[in-house]
XYZ file of C-alpha atoms in Angstrom:
402
model
C 253.005 84.343 47.257
C 255.655 84.752 44.601
C 254.302 81.728 42.741
C 250.765 83.075 42.796
C 252.003 86.438 41.493
C 253.849 84.754 38.618
C 250.769 82.739 37.709
C 248.643 85.906 37.692
C 251.125 87.656 35.401
C 251.159 84.619 33.112
C 247.345 84.509 32.996
C 247.251 88.235 32.344
C 249.715 87.904 29.473
C 247.702 85.014 28.019
C 244.474 86.986 28.392
C 245.963 89.889 26.453
C 248.093 88.031 23.905
C 245.558 85.354 22.941
C 242.891 87.777 21.619
C 245.545 89.848 19.899
C 246.952 86.715 18.275
C 243.486 85.709 17.148
C 242.874 89.146 15.666
C 246.267 89.094 13.944
C 245.603 85.593 12.571
C 242.183 86.662 11.260
C 243.759 89.697 9.626
C 246.445 87.582 7.952
C 243.825 85.105 6.727
C 241.727 87.948 5.336
C 244.687 89.404 3.496
C 245.606 86.011 2.050
C 241.993 85.391 0.989
C 241.713 88.778 -0.684
C 244.994 88.261 -2.517
C 243.908 84.849 -3.716
C 240.568 86.286 -4.804
C 242.328 88.821 -6.987
C 245.175 86.578 -8.047
C 245.477 86.688 -11.798
C 242.368 88.804 -12.144
C 244.214 92.031 -11.896
C 247.956 91.661 -11.710
C 248.527 95.366 -11.412
C 252.296 95.085 -11.064
C 252.507 93.913 -14.667
C 250.333 96.590 -16.265
C 251.715 98.561 -19.174
C 252.970 101.912 -17.940
C 250.902 103.909 -20.453
C 247.562 102.522 -19.286
C 248.265 101.540 -15.695
C 246.237 104.302 -13.930
C 243.184 103.650 -16.091
C 243.483 99.886 -15.809
C 243.959 100.141 -12.054
C 240.810 102.245 -11.724
C 238.859 99.912 -14.017
C 239.825 96.826 -12.004
C 238.708 98.387 -8.737
C 235.379 99.499 -10.245
C 234.776 96.001 -11.562
C 235.690 94.353 -8.277
C 233.095 96.489 -6.536
C 230.426 94.875 -8.702
C 231.980 91.385 -8.705
C 228.673 89.751 -7.745
C 227.343 90.665 -11.197
C 230.576 90.471 -13.130
C 233.440 87.992 -12.907
C 237.086 88.955 -12.996
C 238.786 85.850 -14.360
C 242.289 84.649 -13.633
C 244.304 84.435 -16.855
C 245.261 80.854 -15.987
C 241.539 80.033 -15.974
C 241.217 81.489 -19.470
C 244.232 79.525 -20.712
C 242.833 76.302 -19.305
C 239.339 76.962 -20.692
C 240.616 77.612 -24.228
C 243.390 74.980 -24.219
C 245.995 77.752 -24.383
C 244.113 79.553 -27.166
C 244.471 76.551 -29.449
C 243.665 76.732 -33.153
C 240.991 74.082 -32.618
C 239.157 76.482 -30.301
C 239.352 79.482 -32.632
C 235.856 80.709 -33.575
C 236.838 83.703 -35.702
C 238.732 86.956 -35.940
C 237.639 90.573 -35.864
C 239.126 94.057 -35.621
C 239.386 93.625 -31.850
C 241.208 90.291 -32.014
C 240.559 86.543 -32.190
C 237.593 84.848 -30.479
C 237.934 81.381 -28.941
C 235.521 78.836 -27.586
C 236.184 77.803 -24.002
C 234.769 75.678 -21.207
C 234.898 76.497 -17.506
C 235.411 73.830 -14.794
C 231.638 73.739 -14.192
C 231.279 72.774 -17.913
C 229.777 76.127 -18.838
C 230.727 77.040 -22.422
C 232.073 80.531 -23.067
C 233.317 82.684 -25.932
C 236.627 84.425 -25.207
C 237.626 87.553 -27.104
C 241.336 88.280 -26.763
C 242.510 91.826 -27.444
C 245.227 91.786 -30.064
C 248.257 93.823 -29.038
C 248.126 95.598 -32.410
C 244.364 96.200 -32.214
C 243.241 99.607 -33.414
C 240.535 99.585 -30.759
C 242.910 99.452 -27.811
C 242.227 99.887 -24.140
C 239.655 102.664 -24.544
C 237.298 100.453 -26.531
C 237.973 97.512 -24.224
C 237.008 99.626 -21.224
C 234.006 101.002 -23.091
C 232.643 97.538 -23.788
C 233.311 96.220 -20.282
C 231.696 99.130 -18.466
C 228.837 99.493 -20.927
C 227.554 96.035 -21.757
C 227.850 94.850 -18.148
C 224.974 97.243 -17.372
C 222.724 96.078 -20.225
C 220.229 93.250 -19.923
C 218.045 92.213 -22.875
C 217.241 88.949 -24.645
C 218.562 90.358 -27.917
C 221.921 91.548 -26.560
C 224.842 89.198 -26.019
C 225.626 88.663 -22.332
C 229.078 89.658 -21.085
C 230.064 87.338 -18.241
C 233.336 88.958 -17.239
C 236.838 89.885 -18.266
C 240.492 89.407 -17.484
C 243.124 92.153 -17.209
C 246.579 90.799 -16.518
C 249.805 92.283 -17.809
C 249.446 92.879 -21.539
C 246.478 90.509 -21.702
C 242.983 91.951 -21.946
C 240.208 89.444 -22.459
C 236.407 89.618 -22.644
C 234.321 86.580 -21.698
C 230.835 86.163 -23.195
C 228.115 83.576 -23.172
C 228.791 81.060 -25.922
C 226.323 81.119 -28.818
C 226.591 77.903 -30.858
C 225.237 79.150 -34.198
C 227.957 81.716 -34.819
C 226.888 84.953 -36.544
C 224.196 85.924 -39.025
C 226.602 86.400 -41.932
C 227.637 82.749 -41.568
C 224.182 81.768 -42.840
C 222.692 84.440 -45.074
C 225.739 84.955 -47.316
C 226.578 81.282 -47.828
C 224.795 79.435 -50.645
C 225.048 76.130 -48.771
C 223.574 77.445 -45.520
C 221.095 80.117 -46.583
C 218.300 77.559 -46.978
C 218.654 76.717 -43.273
C 217.130 80.125 -42.470
C 213.591 80.199 -43.870
C 211.398 83.283 -44.052
C 209.736 82.673 -40.676
C 213.113 82.531 -38.973
C 214.424 85.567 -40.893
C 211.406 87.544 -39.804
C 212.032 86.572 -36.178
C 215.685 87.568 -36.535
C 214.736 90.943 -38.050
C 212.251 91.654 -35.250
C 214.736 90.527 -32.579
C 217.452 92.857 -33.876
C 214.930 95.704 -33.996
C 213.852 95.030 -30.394
C 217.483 94.975 -29.246
C 218.198 98.314 -30.920
C 215.001 99.819 -29.504
C 216.143 98.796 -26.029
C 219.530 100.467 -26.575
C 218.003 103.658 -27.947
C 215.077 104.055 -25.590
C 214.488 101.509 -22.822
C 217.886 100.792 -21.265
C 219.229 102.748 -18.300
C 221.542 104.470 -20.769
C 220.838 105.667 -24.305
C 223.291 103.746 -26.454
C 224.371 104.330 -30.050
C 225.958 101.082 -31.230
C 227.848 102.527 -34.275
C 228.904 99.148 -35.692
C 225.734 97.177 -36.383
C 226.400 94.589 -39.106
C 225.679 90.957 -39.955
C 228.865 89.633 -38.319
C 227.930 91.396 -35.059
C 224.579 89.606 -34.845
C 225.186 86.339 -32.997
C 222.688 83.453 -32.970
C 221.861 81.196 -30.018
C 220.869 77.529 -30.232
C 217.333 78.498 -31.292
C 218.652 80.992 -33.868
C 217.524 83.957 -31.776
C 219.611 87.065 -32.588
C 221.834 88.848 -30.087
C 223.593 92.131 -30.862
C 227.277 91.989 -29.922
C 230.496 94.043 -29.963
C 229.954 97.306 -28.095
C 233.548 98.501 -28.383
C 232.540 101.460 -30.565
C 229.272 102.264 -28.785
C 228.538 105.741 -27.459
C 226.476 106.738 -24.429
C 223.981 109.578 -24.827
C 222.185 111.523 -22.129
C 218.401 111.755 -22.428
C 218.759 115.340 -23.694
C 221.261 114.576 -26.469
C 220.039 114.238 -30.051
C 223.313 113.729 -31.891
C 227.066 113.775 -31.360
C 230.107 114.255 -33.515
C 233.634 112.927 -33.676
C 236.796 113.542 -35.657
C 237.626 109.845 -35.440
C 235.151 108.017 -37.647
C 235.258 104.268 -37.052
C 233.022 101.596 -38.486
C 232.504 99.090 -41.263
C 232.328 99.977 -44.935
C 228.821 99.528 -46.290
C 226.969 100.033 -43.006
C 227.951 103.628 -42.176
C 225.371 106.392 -42.526
C 226.473 109.153 -44.934
C 226.436 111.927 -42.329
C 228.686 109.829 -40.108
C 231.079 108.725 -42.846
C 231.565 112.228 -44.249
C 231.048 114.526 -41.240
C 231.483 112.337 -38.162
C 227.899 113.022 -37.024
C 226.242 110.096 -35.257
C 222.837 109.635 -33.644
C 220.182 106.968 -33.190
C 219.426 107.568 -36.879
C 222.900 106.353 -37.875
C 222.068 103.035 -36.181
C 218.743 103.028 -38.043
C 220.677 103.347 -41.311
C 222.823 100.336 -40.420
C 219.672 98.388 -39.529
C 218.200 99.230 -42.939
C 221.316 97.916 -44.697
C 221.169 94.767 -42.576
C 217.470 94.299 -43.384
C 218.173 94.482 -47.134
C 220.962 91.932 -46.698
C 218.697 89.535 -44.790
C 215.994 89.850 -47.451
C 218.340 89.421 -50.404
C 221.148 87.222 -49.098
C 223.544 89.710 -50.722
C 226.187 91.943 -49.181
C 225.781 95.675 -49.524
C 229.381 96.253 -50.455
C 232.600 94.514 -51.256
C 233.701 92.725 -54.367
C 230.132 92.346 -55.613
C 228.362 94.212 -58.377
C 224.611 94.337 -58.945
C 223.861 95.452 -62.493
C 225.206 98.969 -62.916
C 225.499 99.501 -59.168
C 228.359 99.029 -56.749
C 226.103 98.402 -53.775
C 222.875 96.768 -52.716
C 221.213 100.101 -51.909
C 221.292 101.359 -55.484
C 220.186 97.992 -56.838
C 217.276 97.808 -54.345
C 216.162 101.328 -55.231
C 216.210 100.520 -58.945
C 214.008 97.462 -58.376
C 211.683 99.411 -56.064
C 211.115 102.177 -58.578
C 210.430 99.604 -61.298
C 208.016 97.592 -59.136
C 210.346 94.596 -59.141
C 211.008 94.279 -55.412
C 210.360 90.512 -55.533
C 213.529 90.169 -57.623
C 215.476 91.449 -54.607
C 214.503 88.502 -52.412
C 216.790 85.541 -51.820
C 215.581 82.638 -53.989
C 214.909 80.255 -51.097
C 212.340 82.561 -49.439
C 210.451 83.847 -52.495
C 207.844 81.063 -52.303
C 207.411 81.492 -48.540
C 206.607 85.194 -48.447
C 203.462 86.941 -49.655
C 203.941 89.677 -52.238
C 202.437 92.397 -50.039
C 204.609 91.328 -47.080
C 207.720 91.392 -49.269
C 206.852 94.898 -50.460
C 206.319 96.003 -46.855
C 209.707 94.790 -45.649
C 211.577 96.303 -48.603
C 209.689 99.556 -47.993
C 210.771 99.601 -44.322
C 214.372 98.878 -45.266
C 214.483 101.687 -47.823
C 212.962 104.118 -45.313
C 215.794 103.285 -42.910
C 218.577 103.950 -45.453
C 217.325 107.289 -46.762
C 220.054 109.825 -47.342
C 218.736 112.386 -44.870
C 218.767 111.296 -41.238
C 215.583 113.330 -40.628
C 213.726 111.218 -43.179
C 214.566 107.945 -41.423
C 212.187 106.503 -38.815
C 213.147 105.871 -35.189
C 213.457 102.289 -33.968
C 210.156 102.732 -32.110
C 208.522 103.448 -35.451
C 210.387 100.603 -37.146
C 209.191 98.085 -34.535
C 205.626 99.327 -34.956
C 205.878 98.941 -38.746
C 207.346 95.437 -38.440
C 204.789 94.142 -35.957
C 201.576 95.795 -37.173
C 200.201 95.619 -40.683
C 197.756 98.416 -39.846
C 200.593 100.978 -39.807
C 200.540 102.839 -43.123
C 204.002 103.134 -44.639
C 205.055 106.286 -46.484
C 206.920 106.007 -49.764
C 210.692 106.199 -49.205
C 212.981 108.740 -50.793
C 216.091 107.541 -52.572
C 218.703 105.855 -50.367
C 222.188 107.124 -49.638
C 224.947 106.118 -52.047
C 222.318 104.960 -54.590
C 224.039 106.826 -57.427
C 227.387 105.072 -57.068
C 227.738 103.314 -60.412
C 230.418 101.318 -62.147
C 232.289 103.181 -64.859
C 234.811 101.408 -67.027
C 237.982 103.358 -67.815
C 240.711 101.457 -69.662
C 239.359 98.128 -68.446
C 239.509 99.259 -64.813
C 236.748 100.145 -62.386
C 236.584 103.722 -61.124
C 234.570 104.521 -58.000
C 233.592 107.900 -56.562
C 233.122 107.836 -52.790
C 232.389 110.572 -50.213
C 235.434 112.442 -48.947
C 236.054 113.684 -45.428
C 238.592 115.642 -43.424
C 238.028 113.311 -40.475
C 240.370 110.620 -39.282
C 238.477 107.690 -40.789
C 239.058 104.096 -39.743
C 237.132 101.688 -41.944
C 236.876 97.982 -41.232
C 236.600 95.793 -44.310
C 235.649 92.309 -43.237
C 236.995 89.118 -44.832
C 235.443 88.099 -48.159
C 234.533 91.658 -48.860
C 232.511 92.187 -45.700
């Protein structure tokens, strides 16, 4: 009787303990799995004290959408880029250096590493991560994921083998590789990407830093707009916004933005117009270049337009490939986009219509912004008058005068 009682107690203990042990084991395994899943992707214990709450919140928001967006372990990034080797360096920007990498599945990636001294900082990093992850269009670069670990903040993009547009159109040895047919496709692709941002995406986006070096090219030379660190989100009811911190690249900034901090879809249209003139001419709008009496491409283009010499604006390699009336049409569109008054500029919907349909009648443009900036020699030195502003202005001047 005593033996049977002991066996019953033993069976009862086993019946109770075994399920509890199984549950405990499952719990431990789940915890270990979750920790491994987040290992390196968000090492929150090492976050900088100044940004820790924001970074913590950002990591959790990203993990919630991990099926669409990958949080990489920093060790994965190091391995993919060979410890950010010089051989893998693709270029440098205001944000930081960009490296080519390869994941274990042999997928090629472009890795943008936030420089610790970057003027953009965590706010712009977060802006790009949260913004571009929601955008899907053939003419926008695809953001695959990011890494936030300690002081390291990294963005991971699809790798585009043909670098950026400026690599081709401003180099005498490469400009002939981009004929008129391809330039026209690039122009239309950029316009379609901007139209999507302004009108057709789930959010209305003002890019604020559209320029040749931010147009990346895939293996077929299709354009993809990149670098959304300075982008702004608008509600459907907003027409324009303003800021006391003006950031952007010299030569591409609309006058109302540069001098008053006012930005809108029309400030992106201005940048597109500058870019269009650069694609047509193979010349930079600004920098250490001088066109006749003018300091920039806008004034030079306007002078040629008024004199009926718009063909002289075109890059030599495409002059024989483009019809005179088509050349006039594209220069006309570009000058309409860079008009001084934002109200006079077309929307991207109108620009796309003008680019894709010859039946659309184009109005004559007014003079462009900055067209009256001329070179004046004073004691053998060059004196330049530029707009002044009370805003906190951060201007990016790219290498080689970009």
